[in-house]
């Protein structure tokens, strides 16, 4: 894990030291504080208390300090910094790490048409409270009159076919302080996120993917203005005028179908049948519509079922690119699965209240989680690492072994430096 960090981010500690340190004096420098917070998520501790327990157990602290060449502070010491650190600091750190990966061309082979990165946009819930927690809290009142308070976050994640789901940018959906007429919402947050995304990555070729909330005029406008492409899930209820035109044109268009070669995987034969309509007028935009009917047939039993996926895009569709467009539209579910679900249920405990009282601290813990998850993905999705995984050798087991070794093992400094100096190939 440490080797992965220094392979991709050799200057990560220098970057952390550039972060504005508001404290007058401390036994730990700012890089030690932030690394320890990221490492809490790398070790999948699940809570500050669990982290402290491991820190006090056996050789954990000694081993940590040997590996990271940095002191390991108590989680309460780290928490004090998380409560005062400006929220853009860790976002900027995250951006600088992502830019390292872009420079190293890590995602090169996953670009759409050899050019565009698939940036999936989606929101998720982070925490809920029974009482108002801060001014920014979103709230809803049930029919029984009970009000709940919660925090949601909108993410732009880079998603790739191999399972990468990396946080590119985070926008909290939060109410302004003082009076407001309408609560903040996902589309409003998307407008803010889009403006920041363009500013941070002005020349990056981007294709936005999103669920059925996104095929709306303001999103098309933003994509056109920013020179971004889009492939958006198109549900039956979206844009009735477009559906009407699709229905009319399907009957009179020819040469707009393609059936892919069947793929056989895990005992199933999967066949995709594609249909599309180009140049649908939606002023001032021109939309292209694509449908994929995917049939999965069990090879042994012969049983089969069909799923339907529909997207709208600004890419003009033809026989050669239909599969790539449809597949990339469908990749957006990775933000839910490899992204949010792994962060909630894969040991990172996204929904745990790392800070019960302080919203700023909650945001800073959230960014540390995103950075840790990025490092873990760079490790576990590498071909050399995946070769170790079998039915019995699971990530859960490996992480148990890591913690066990940190507590009870003795790290040999010579072996450690040998390990760090030998070259490893990271292929994805
Ligand atoms: Zn709140």
PDB file of C-alpha atoms in Angstrom, residues 103-367:
ATOM      1  CA  UNK A 103      -0.057  12.669 -16.448  1.00  0.00           C
ATOM      2  CA  UNK A 104       0.970   9.030 -15.955  1.00  0.00           C
ATOM      3  CA  UNK A 105      -1.777   8.051 -18.449  1.00  0.00           C
ATOM      4  CA  UNK A 106      -3.275   5.530 -16.007  1.00  0.00           C
ATOM      5  CA  UNK A 107      -6.702   5.802 -17.652  1.00  0.00           C
ATOM      6  CA  UNK A 108      -5.419   6.009 -21.237  1.00  0.00           C
ATOM      7  CA  UNK A 109      -6.917   2.775 -22.561  1.00  0.00           C
ATOM      8  CA  UNK A 110     -10.311   3.460 -20.992  1.00  0.00           C
ATOM      9  CA  UNK A 111     -11.012   6.689 -22.892  1.00  0.00           C
ATOM     10  CA  UNK A 112     -14.168   6.849 -25.002  1.00  0.00           C
ATOM     11  CA  UNK A 113     -13.197   6.866 -28.712  1.00  0.00           C
ATOM     12  CA  UNK A 114      -9.588   7.176 -27.558  1.00  0.00           C
ATOM     13  CA  UNK A 115     -10.271  10.697 -26.326  1.00  0.00           C
ATOM     14  CA  UNK A 116     -12.889  11.351 -23.645  1.00  0.00           C
ATOM     15  CA  UNK A 117     -12.843  10.373 -19.961  1.00  0.00           C
ATOM     16  CA  UNK A 118     -16.125   9.031 -18.610  1.00  0.00           C
ATOM     17  CA  UNK A 119     -17.088  11.320 -15.721  1.00  0.00           C
ATOM     18  CA  UNK A 120     -20.156   9.944 -13.915  1.00  0.00           C
ATOM     19  CA  UNK A 121     -22.257  12.349 -11.856  1.00  0.00           C
ATOM     20  CA  UNK A 122     -24.447  11.157  -8.991  1.00  0.00           C
ATOM     21  CA  UNK A 123     -25.535  12.053  -5.473  1.00  0.00           C
ATOM     22  CA  UNK A 124     -25.656   9.896  -2.365  1.00  0.00           C
ATOM     23  CA  UNK A 125     -26.653  10.226   1.282  1.00  0.00           C
ATOM     24  CA  UNK A 126     -23.826  10.536   3.805  1.00  0.00           C
ATOM     25  CA  UNK A 127     -25.473  10.874   7.230  1.00  0.00           C
ATOM     26  CA  UNK A 128     -28.892  11.353   8.795  1.00  0.00           C
ATOM     27  CA  UNK A 129     -29.848  12.899  12.135  1.00  0.00           C
ATOM     28  CA  UNK A 130     -33.045  12.998  14.161  1.00  0.00           C
ATOM     29  CA  UNK A 131     -32.289  16.573  15.241  1.00  0.00           C
ATOM     30  CA  UNK A 132     -30.963  19.564  13.343  1.00  0.00           C
ATOM     31  CA  UNK A 133     -27.213  19.189  13.212  1.00  0.00           C
ATOM     32  CA  UNK A 134     -26.113  22.397  11.462  1.00  0.00           C
ATOM     33  CA  UNK A 135     -27.455  25.252   9.308  1.00  0.00           C
ATOM     34  CA  UNK A 136     -26.593  23.387   6.107  1.00  0.00           C
ATOM     35  CA  UNK A 137     -28.713  20.339   6.988  1.00  0.00           C
ATOM     36  CA  UNK A 138     -31.245  19.200   4.385  1.00  0.00           C
ATOM     37  CA  UNK A 139     -34.535  18.165   5.949  1.00  0.00           C
ATOM     38  CA  UNK A 140     -37.738  16.355   5.108  1.00  0.00           C
ATOM     39  CA  UNK A 141     -40.906  15.849   7.078  1.00  0.00           C
ATOM     40  CA  UNK A 142     -42.821  12.596   6.809  1.00  0.00           C
ATOM     41  CA  UNK A 143     -46.624  12.318   6.691  1.00  0.00           C
ATOM     42  CA  UNK A 144     -46.623  11.579  10.410  1.00  0.00           C
ATOM     43  CA  UNK A 145     -44.989  14.961  10.999  1.00  0.00           C
ATOM     44  CA  UNK A 146     -41.554  13.656  11.954  1.00  0.00           C
ATOM     45  CA  UNK A 147     -38.639  15.665  10.537  1.00  0.00           C
ATOM     46  CA  UNK A 148     -35.290  14.096   9.679  1.00  0.00           C
ATOM     47  CA  UNK A 149     -32.098  15.973   8.909  1.00  0.00           C
ATOM     48  CA  UNK A 150     -29.448  14.707   6.540  1.00  0.00           C
ATOM     49  CA  UNK A 151     -26.424  15.459   4.400  1.00  0.00           C
ATOM     50  CA  UNK A 152     -26.106  14.445   0.749  1.00  0.00           C
ATOM     51  CA  UNK A 153     -23.151  14.867  -1.509  1.00  0.00           C
ATOM     52  CA  UNK A 154     -22.841  15.152  -5.295  1.00  0.00           C
ATOM     53  CA  UNK A 155     -19.831  13.448  -6.822  1.00  0.00           C
ATOM     54  CA  UNK A 156     -18.073  13.638 -10.162  1.00  0.00           C
ATOM     55  CA  UNK A 157     -16.256  10.323 -10.421  1.00  0.00           C
ATOM     56  CA  UNK A 158     -13.980   9.068 -13.151  1.00  0.00           C
ATOM     57  CA  UNK A 159     -15.275   5.592 -14.032  1.00  0.00           C
ATOM     58  CA  UNK A 160     -13.503   2.960 -16.142  1.00  0.00           C
ATOM     59  CA  UNK A 161     -14.416  -0.493 -17.418  1.00  0.00           C
ATOM     60  CA  UNK A 162     -11.916  -2.188 -15.078  1.00  0.00           C
ATOM     61  CA  UNK A 163     -13.732  -0.933 -11.960  1.00  0.00           C
ATOM     62  CA  UNK A 164     -12.040   2.402 -11.237  1.00  0.00           C
ATOM     63  CA  UNK A 165     -14.427   4.878  -9.618  1.00  0.00           C
ATOM     64  CA  UNK A 166     -12.298   7.816  -8.499  1.00  0.00           C
ATOM     65  CA  UNK A 167     -13.584  11.046  -6.970  1.00  0.00           C
ATOM     66  CA  UNK A 168     -12.665  13.912  -9.281  1.00  0.00           C
ATOM     67  CA  UNK A 169     -14.706  16.568  -7.522  1.00  0.00           C
ATOM     68  CA  UNK A 170     -17.134  16.796  -4.593  1.00  0.00           C
ATOM     69  CA  UNK A 171     -20.032  19.226  -4.163  1.00  0.00           C
ATOM     70  CA  UNK A 172     -22.074  19.123  -0.960  1.00  0.00           C
ATOM     71  CA  UNK A 173     -25.816  19.519  -1.351  1.00  0.00           C
ATOM     72  CA  UNK A 174     -26.458  21.900   1.526  1.00  0.00           C
ATOM     73  CA  UNK A 175     -28.821  24.688   2.460  1.00  0.00           C
ATOM     74  CA  UNK A 176     -27.520  28.235   2.818  1.00  0.00           C
ATOM     75  CA  UNK A 177     -27.441  29.730   6.295  1.00  0.00           C
ATOM     76  CA  UNK A 178     -30.284  32.111   7.053  1.00  0.00           C
ATOM     77  CA  UNK A 179     -33.636  32.125   5.272  1.00  0.00           C
ATOM     78  CA  UNK A 180     -34.229  30.310   1.995  1.00  0.00           C
ATOM     79  CA  UNK A 181     -37.296  29.556  -0.100  1.00  0.00           C
ATOM     80  CA  UNK A 182     -36.334  26.245  -1.610  1.00  0.00           C
ATOM     81  CA  UNK A 183     -33.829  23.715  -0.330  1.00  0.00           C
ATOM     82  CA  UNK A 184     -30.666  22.966  -2.256  1.00  0.00           C
ATOM     83  CA  UNK A 185     -31.036  20.088  -4.735  1.00  0.00           C
ATOM     84  CA  UNK A 186     -29.003  17.836  -6.999  1.00  0.00           C
ATOM     85  CA  UNK A 187     -29.409  19.849 -10.222  1.00  0.00           C
ATOM     86  CA  UNK A 188     -28.507  23.124  -8.455  1.00  0.00           C
ATOM     87  CA  UNK A 189     -25.468  21.392  -6.983  1.00  0.00           C
ATOM     88  CA  UNK A 190     -24.579  20.082 -10.461  1.00  0.00           C
ATOM     89  CA  UNK A 191     -24.447  23.652 -11.787  1.00  0.00           C
ATOM     90  CA  UNK A 192     -21.932  24.599  -9.065  1.00  0.00           C
ATOM     91  CA  UNK A 193     -19.960  21.396  -9.553  1.00  0.00           C
ATOM     92  CA  UNK A 194     -19.800  21.884 -13.341  1.00  0.00           C
ATOM     93  CA  UNK A 195     -18.402  25.414 -12.956  1.00  0.00           C
ATOM     94  CA  UNK A 196     -15.684  24.161 -10.584  1.00  0.00           C
ATOM     95  CA  UNK A 197     -14.931  21.118 -12.750  1.00  0.00           C
ATOM     96  CA  UNK A 198     -14.344  23.310 -15.820  1.00  0.00           C
ATOM     97  CA  UNK A 199     -12.088  25.603 -13.797  1.00  0.00           C
ATOM     98  CA  UNK A 200     -10.023  22.740 -12.371  1.00  0.00           C
ATOM     99  CA  UNK A 201      -9.731  20.764 -15.623  1.00  0.00           C
ATOM    100  CA  UNK A 202     -10.150  23.402 -18.377  1.00  0.00           C
ATOM    101  CA  UNK A 203      -8.795  21.327 -21.268  1.00  0.00           C
ATOM    102  CA  UNK A 204      -9.589  17.762 -20.164  1.00  0.00           C
ATOM    103  CA  UNK A 205     -11.774  15.978 -22.775  1.00  0.00           C
ATOM    104  CA  UNK A 206     -14.786  14.928 -20.707  1.00  0.00           C
ATOM    105  CA  UNK A 207     -17.923  12.908 -21.386  1.00  0.00           C
ATOM    106  CA  UNK A 208     -20.564  13.367 -18.680  1.00  0.00           C
ATOM    107  CA  UNK A 209     -22.669  10.309 -17.794  1.00  0.00           C
ATOM    108  CA  UNK A 210     -25.650  10.519 -15.478  1.00  0.00           C
ATOM    109  CA  UNK A 211     -28.941   8.895 -14.502  1.00  0.00           C
ATOM    110  CA  UNK A 212     -32.502   9.812 -15.546  1.00  0.00           C
ATOM    111  CA  UNK A 213     -32.357  13.077 -13.610  1.00  0.00           C
ATOM    112  CA  UNK A 214     -29.862  14.571 -16.055  1.00  0.00           C
ATOM    113  CA  UNK A 215     -31.414  14.646 -19.560  1.00  0.00           C
ATOM    114  CA  UNK A 216     -32.737  18.198 -19.091  1.00  0.00           C
ATOM    115  CA  UNK A 217     -31.995  21.418 -20.967  1.00  0.00           C
ATOM    116  CA  UNK A 218     -29.805  23.076 -18.286  1.00  0.00           C
ATOM    117  CA  UNK A 219     -27.473  20.048 -18.347  1.00  0.00           C
ATOM    118  CA  UNK A 220     -27.285  20.046 -22.196  1.00  0.00           C
ATOM    119  CA  UNK A 221     -26.557  23.801 -22.045  1.00  0.00           C
ATOM    120  CA  UNK A 222     -23.725  23.346 -19.527  1.00  0.00           C
ATOM    121  CA  UNK A 223     -22.161  20.512 -21.528  1.00  0.00           C
ATOM    122  CA  UNK A 224     -22.211  22.535 -24.744  1.00  0.00           C
ATOM    123  CA  UNK A 225     -20.816  25.662 -23.061  1.00  0.00           C
ATOM    124  CA  UNK A 226     -17.964  23.676 -21.469  1.00  0.00           C
ATOM    125  CA  UNK A 227     -17.211  21.680 -24.612  1.00  0.00           C
ATOM    126  CA  UNK A 228     -18.116  18.412 -22.850  1.00  0.00           C
ATOM    127  CA  UNK A 229     -19.877  15.458 -24.458  1.00  0.00           C
ATOM    128  CA  UNK A 230     -22.655  13.519 -22.705  1.00  0.00           C
ATOM    129  CA  UNK A 231     -24.332  10.097 -22.587  1.00  0.00           C
ATOM    130  CA  UNK A 232     -27.333  10.201 -20.226  1.00  0.00           C
ATOM    131  CA  UNK A 233     -29.809   7.560 -19.094  1.00  0.00           C
ATOM    132  CA  UNK A 234     -33.137   8.276 -20.812  1.00  0.00           C
ATOM    133  CA  UNK A 235     -36.198   7.094 -18.932  1.00  0.00           C
ATOM    134  CA  UNK A 236     -39.724   6.739 -20.268  1.00  0.00           C
ATOM    135  CA  UNK A 237     -40.834   9.871 -18.411  1.00  0.00           C
ATOM    136  CA  UNK A 238     -38.014  12.120 -19.699  1.00  0.00           C
ATOM    137  CA  UNK A 239     -38.598  14.791 -22.402  1.00  0.00           C
ATOM    138  CA  UNK A 240     -41.962  13.671 -23.925  1.00  0.00           C
ATOM    139  CA  UNK A 241     -41.355  15.600 -27.168  1.00  0.00           C
ATOM    140  CA  UNK A 242     -38.174  13.613 -27.796  1.00  0.00           C
ATOM    141  CA  UNK A 243     -39.915  10.302 -27.099  1.00  0.00           C
ATOM    142  CA  UNK A 244     -42.668  11.299 -29.532  1.00  0.00           C
ATOM    143  CA  UNK A 245     -40.169  12.017 -32.281  1.00  0.00           C
ATOM    144  CA  UNK A 246     -38.346   8.743 -31.564  1.00  0.00           C
ATOM    145  CA  UNK A 247     -41.620   6.817 -31.905  1.00  0.00           C
ATOM    146  CA  UNK A 248     -42.361   8.487 -35.243  1.00  0.00           C
ATOM    147  CA  UNK A 249     -38.872   8.130 -36.676  1.00  0.00           C
ATOM    148  CA  UNK A 250     -38.378   4.489 -35.628  1.00  0.00           C
ATOM    149  CA  UNK A 251     -41.042   3.467 -38.130  1.00  0.00           C
ATOM    150  CA  UNK A 252     -39.387   5.210 -41.076  1.00  0.00           C
ATOM    151  CA  UNK A 253     -35.650   4.935 -40.424  1.00  0.00           C
ATOM    152  CA  UNK A 254     -33.537   2.202 -41.951  1.00  0.00           C
ATOM    153  CA  UNK A 255     -29.953   1.144 -41.414  1.00  0.00           C
ATOM    154  CA  UNK A 256     -30.143   2.087 -37.728  1.00  0.00           C
ATOM    155  CA  UNK A 257     -29.734  -1.356 -36.130  1.00  0.00           C
ATOM    156  CA  UNK A 258     -26.846  -3.491 -35.060  1.00  0.00           C
ATOM    157  CA  UNK A 259     -26.586  -6.814 -33.277  1.00  0.00           C
ATOM    158  CA  UNK A 260     -23.323  -7.433 -31.442  1.00  0.00           C
ATOM    159  CA  UNK A 261     -21.440 -10.732 -31.422  1.00  0.00           C
ATOM    160  CA  UNK A 262     -22.585 -12.879 -28.476  1.00  0.00           C
ATOM    161  CA  UNK A 263     -20.270 -12.850 -25.476  1.00  0.00           C
ATOM    162  CA  UNK A 264     -20.044 -15.971 -23.357  1.00  0.00           C
ATOM    163  CA  UNK A 265     -19.221 -15.356 -19.711  1.00  0.00           C
ATOM    164  CA  UNK A 266     -19.996 -17.122 -16.418  1.00  0.00           C
ATOM    165  CA  UNK A 267     -22.203 -19.730 -18.092  1.00  0.00           C
ATOM    166  CA  UNK A 268     -24.310 -17.148 -19.938  1.00  0.00           C
ATOM    167  CA  UNK A 269     -24.536 -16.097 -23.556  1.00  0.00           C
ATOM    168  CA  UNK A 270     -25.034 -12.318 -23.706  1.00  0.00           C
ATOM    169  CA  UNK A 271     -26.295 -10.661 -26.884  1.00  0.00           C
ATOM    170  CA  UNK A 272     -26.848  -6.943 -27.371  1.00  0.00           C
ATOM    171  CA  UNK A 273     -29.243  -5.569 -29.978  1.00  0.00           C
ATOM    172  CA  UNK A 274     -28.899  -1.844 -30.667  1.00  0.00           C
ATOM    173  CA  UNK A 275     -31.235   0.644 -32.314  1.00  0.00           C
ATOM    174  CA  UNK A 276     -30.752   4.371 -32.651  1.00  0.00           C
ATOM    175  CA  UNK A 277     -32.190   7.604 -34.007  1.00  0.00           C
ATOM    176  CA  UNK A 278     -29.921  10.549 -34.822  1.00  0.00           C
ATOM    177  CA  UNK A 279     -30.618  14.281 -35.122  1.00  0.00           C
ATOM    178  CA  UNK A 280     -33.640  14.676 -32.874  1.00  0.00           C
ATOM    179  CA  UNK A 281     -34.555  18.323 -32.666  1.00  0.00           C
ATOM    180  CA  UNK A 282     -34.580  19.715 -29.119  1.00  0.00           C
ATOM    181  CA  UNK A 283     -33.818  23.429 -29.582  1.00  0.00           C
ATOM    182  CA  UNK A 284     -31.155  24.627 -29.441  1.00  0.00           C
ATOM    183  CA  UNK A 285     -29.759  21.121 -29.124  1.00  0.00           C
ATOM    184  CA  UNK A 286     -29.641  18.122 -31.374  1.00  0.00           C
ATOM    185  CA  UNK A 287     -29.972  14.807 -29.545  1.00  0.00           C
ATOM    186  CA  UNK A 288     -29.234  11.236 -30.548  1.00  0.00           C
ATOM    187  CA  UNK A 289     -31.162   8.357 -29.017  1.00  0.00           C
ATOM    188  CA  UNK A 290     -29.928   4.794 -28.515  1.00  0.00           C
ATOM    189  CA  UNK A 291     -31.548   1.675 -27.115  1.00  0.00           C
ATOM    190  CA  UNK A 292     -29.824  -1.568 -26.179  1.00  0.00           C
ATOM    191  CA  UNK A 293     -31.790  -4.767 -25.593  1.00  0.00           C
ATOM    192  CA  UNK A 294     -29.484  -7.158 -23.815  1.00  0.00           C
ATOM    193  CA  UNK A 295     -30.488 -10.816 -23.698  1.00  0.00           C
ATOM    194  CA  UNK A 296     -28.792 -13.143 -21.238  1.00  0.00           C
ATOM    195  CA  UNK A 297     -29.283 -16.834 -21.845  1.00  0.00           C
ATOM    196  CA  UNK A 298     -28.128 -19.540 -19.448  1.00  0.00           C
ATOM    197  CA  UNK A 299     -26.157 -22.014 -21.570  1.00  0.00           C
ATOM    198  CA  UNK A 300     -27.148 -25.075 -19.490  1.00  0.00           C
ATOM    199  CA  UNK A 301     -30.834 -24.414 -18.829  1.00  0.00           C
ATOM    200  CA  UNK A 302     -31.604 -22.306 -21.896  1.00  0.00           C
ATOM    201  CA  UNK A 303     -33.516 -19.841 -19.708  1.00  0.00           C
ATOM    202  CA  UNK A 304     -33.203 -16.232 -20.811  1.00  0.00           C
ATOM    203  CA  UNK A 305     -34.130 -12.685 -19.826  1.00  0.00           C
ATOM    204  CA  UNK A 306     -33.849  -9.295 -21.487  1.00  0.00           C
ATOM    205  CA  UNK A 307     -32.856  -5.906 -20.072  1.00  0.00           C
ATOM    206  CA  UNK A 308     -33.373  -2.585 -21.815  1.00  0.00           C
ATOM    207  CA  UNK A 309     -30.997   0.381 -21.594  1.00  0.00           C
ATOM    208  CA  UNK A 310     -31.810   3.724 -23.233  1.00  0.00           C
ATOM    209  CA  UNK A 311     -29.561   6.779 -23.489  1.00  0.00           C
ATOM    210  CA  UNK A 312     -29.482  10.185 -25.140  1.00  0.00           C
ATOM    211  CA  UNK A 313     -26.163  11.557 -26.293  1.00  0.00           C
ATOM    212  CA  UNK A 314     -24.627  14.275 -28.433  1.00  0.00           C
ATOM    213  CA  UNK A 315     -22.410  11.694 -30.182  1.00  0.00           C
ATOM    214  CA  UNK A 316     -23.780  10.869 -33.618  1.00  0.00           C
ATOM    215  CA  UNK A 317     -24.473   7.122 -33.616  1.00  0.00           C
ATOM    216  CA  UNK A 318     -23.595   4.539 -36.266  1.00  0.00           C
ATOM    217  CA  UNK A 319     -22.903   0.784 -36.547  1.00  0.00           C
ATOM    218  CA  UNK A 320     -19.264   1.190 -35.551  1.00  0.00           C
ATOM    219  CA  UNK A 321     -19.740   3.231 -32.390  1.00  0.00           C
ATOM    220  CA  UNK A 322     -23.170   2.119 -31.074  1.00  0.00           C
ATOM    221  CA  UNK A 323     -21.738  -0.495 -28.683  1.00  0.00           C
ATOM    222  CA  UNK A 324     -19.116   1.843 -27.219  1.00  0.00           C
ATOM    223  CA  UNK A 325     -21.661   4.623 -26.655  1.00  0.00           C
ATOM    224  CA  UNK A 326     -24.205   2.343 -25.003  1.00  0.00           C
ATOM    225  CA  UNK A 327     -21.584   0.588 -22.860  1.00  0.00           C
ATOM    226  CA  UNK A 328     -20.170   3.883 -21.622  1.00  0.00           C
ATOM    227  CA  UNK A 329     -23.649   5.127 -20.764  1.00  0.00           C
ATOM    228  CA  UNK A 330     -24.122   1.993 -18.705  1.00  0.00           C
ATOM    229  CA  UNK A 331     -20.743   2.406 -16.983  1.00  0.00           C
ATOM    230  CA  UNK A 332     -22.281   5.161 -14.876  1.00  0.00           C
ATOM    231  CA  UNK A 333     -23.697   2.523 -12.520  1.00  0.00           C
ATOM    232  CA  UNK A 334     -20.126   2.009 -11.351  1.00  0.00           C
ATOM    233  CA  UNK A 335     -20.437   5.277  -9.418  1.00  0.00           C
ATOM    234  CA  UNK A 336     -23.196   3.568  -7.420  1.00  0.00           C
ATOM    235  CA  UNK A 337     -21.595   0.159  -7.154  1.00  0.00           C
ATOM    236  CA  UNK A 338     -17.788   0.475  -7.080  1.00  0.00           C
ATOM    237  CA  UNK A 339     -18.137   4.065  -5.826  1.00  0.00           C
ATOM    238  CA  UNK A 340     -20.818   4.616  -3.189  1.00  0.00           C
ATOM    239  CA  UNK A 341     -21.534   1.005  -2.285  1.00  0.00           C
ATOM    240  CA  UNK A 342     -17.873   0.131  -1.674  1.00  0.00           C
ATOM    241  CA  UNK A 343     -17.431   3.283   0.383  1.00  0.00           C
ATOM    242  CA  UNK A 344     -20.483   2.411   2.502  1.00  0.00           C
ATOM    243  CA  UNK A 345     -20.216  -1.379   2.766  1.00  0.00           C
ATOM    244  CA  UNK A 346     -16.678  -2.284   1.676  1.00  0.00           C
ATOM    245  CA  UNK A 347     -14.999  -1.331   4.954  1.00  0.00           C
ATOM    246  CA  UNK A 348     -14.711   2.457   4.475  1.00  0.00           C
ATOM    247  CA  UNK A 349     -17.911   3.151   6.456  1.00  0.00           C
ATOM    248  CA  UNK A 350     -18.873   6.308   4.553  1.00  0.00           C
ATOM    249  CA  UNK A 351     -22.040   6.712   6.624  1.00  0.00           C
ATOM    250  CA  UNK A 352     -20.305   6.493  10.008  1.00  0.00           C
ATOM    251  CA  UNK A 353     -20.415   9.803  11.874  1.00  0.00           C
ATOM    252  CA  UNK A 354     -16.668  10.470  11.994  1.00  0.00           C
ATOM    253  CA  UNK A 355     -17.634  13.832  13.410  1.00  0.00           C
ATOM    254  CA  UNK A 356     -21.010  13.985  15.099  1.00  0.00           C
ATOM    255  CA  UNK A 357     -21.101  17.718  15.707  1.00  0.00           C
ATOM    256  CA  UNK A 358     -18.917  19.477  13.199  1.00  0.00           C
ATOM    257  CA  UNK A 359     -19.925  19.683   9.504  1.00  0.00           C
ATOM    258  CA  UNK A 360     -16.515  20.982   8.412  1.00  0.00           C
ATOM    259  CA  UNK A 361     -14.799  18.011  10.054  1.00  0.00           C
ATOM    260  CA  UNK A 362     -17.312  15.680   8.360  1.00  0.00           C
ATOM    261  CA  UNK A 363     -16.372  17.177   4.989  1.00  0.00           C
ATOM    262  CA  UNK A 364     -12.653  16.793   5.685  1.00  0.00           C
ATOM    263  CA  UNK A 365     -13.045  13.152   6.753  1.00  0.00           C
ATOM    264  CA  UNK A 366     -15.021  12.616   3.556  1.00  0.00           C
ATOM    265  CA  UNK A 367     -12.106  13.904   1.438  1.00  0.00           C
TER     266      UNK A 367
END
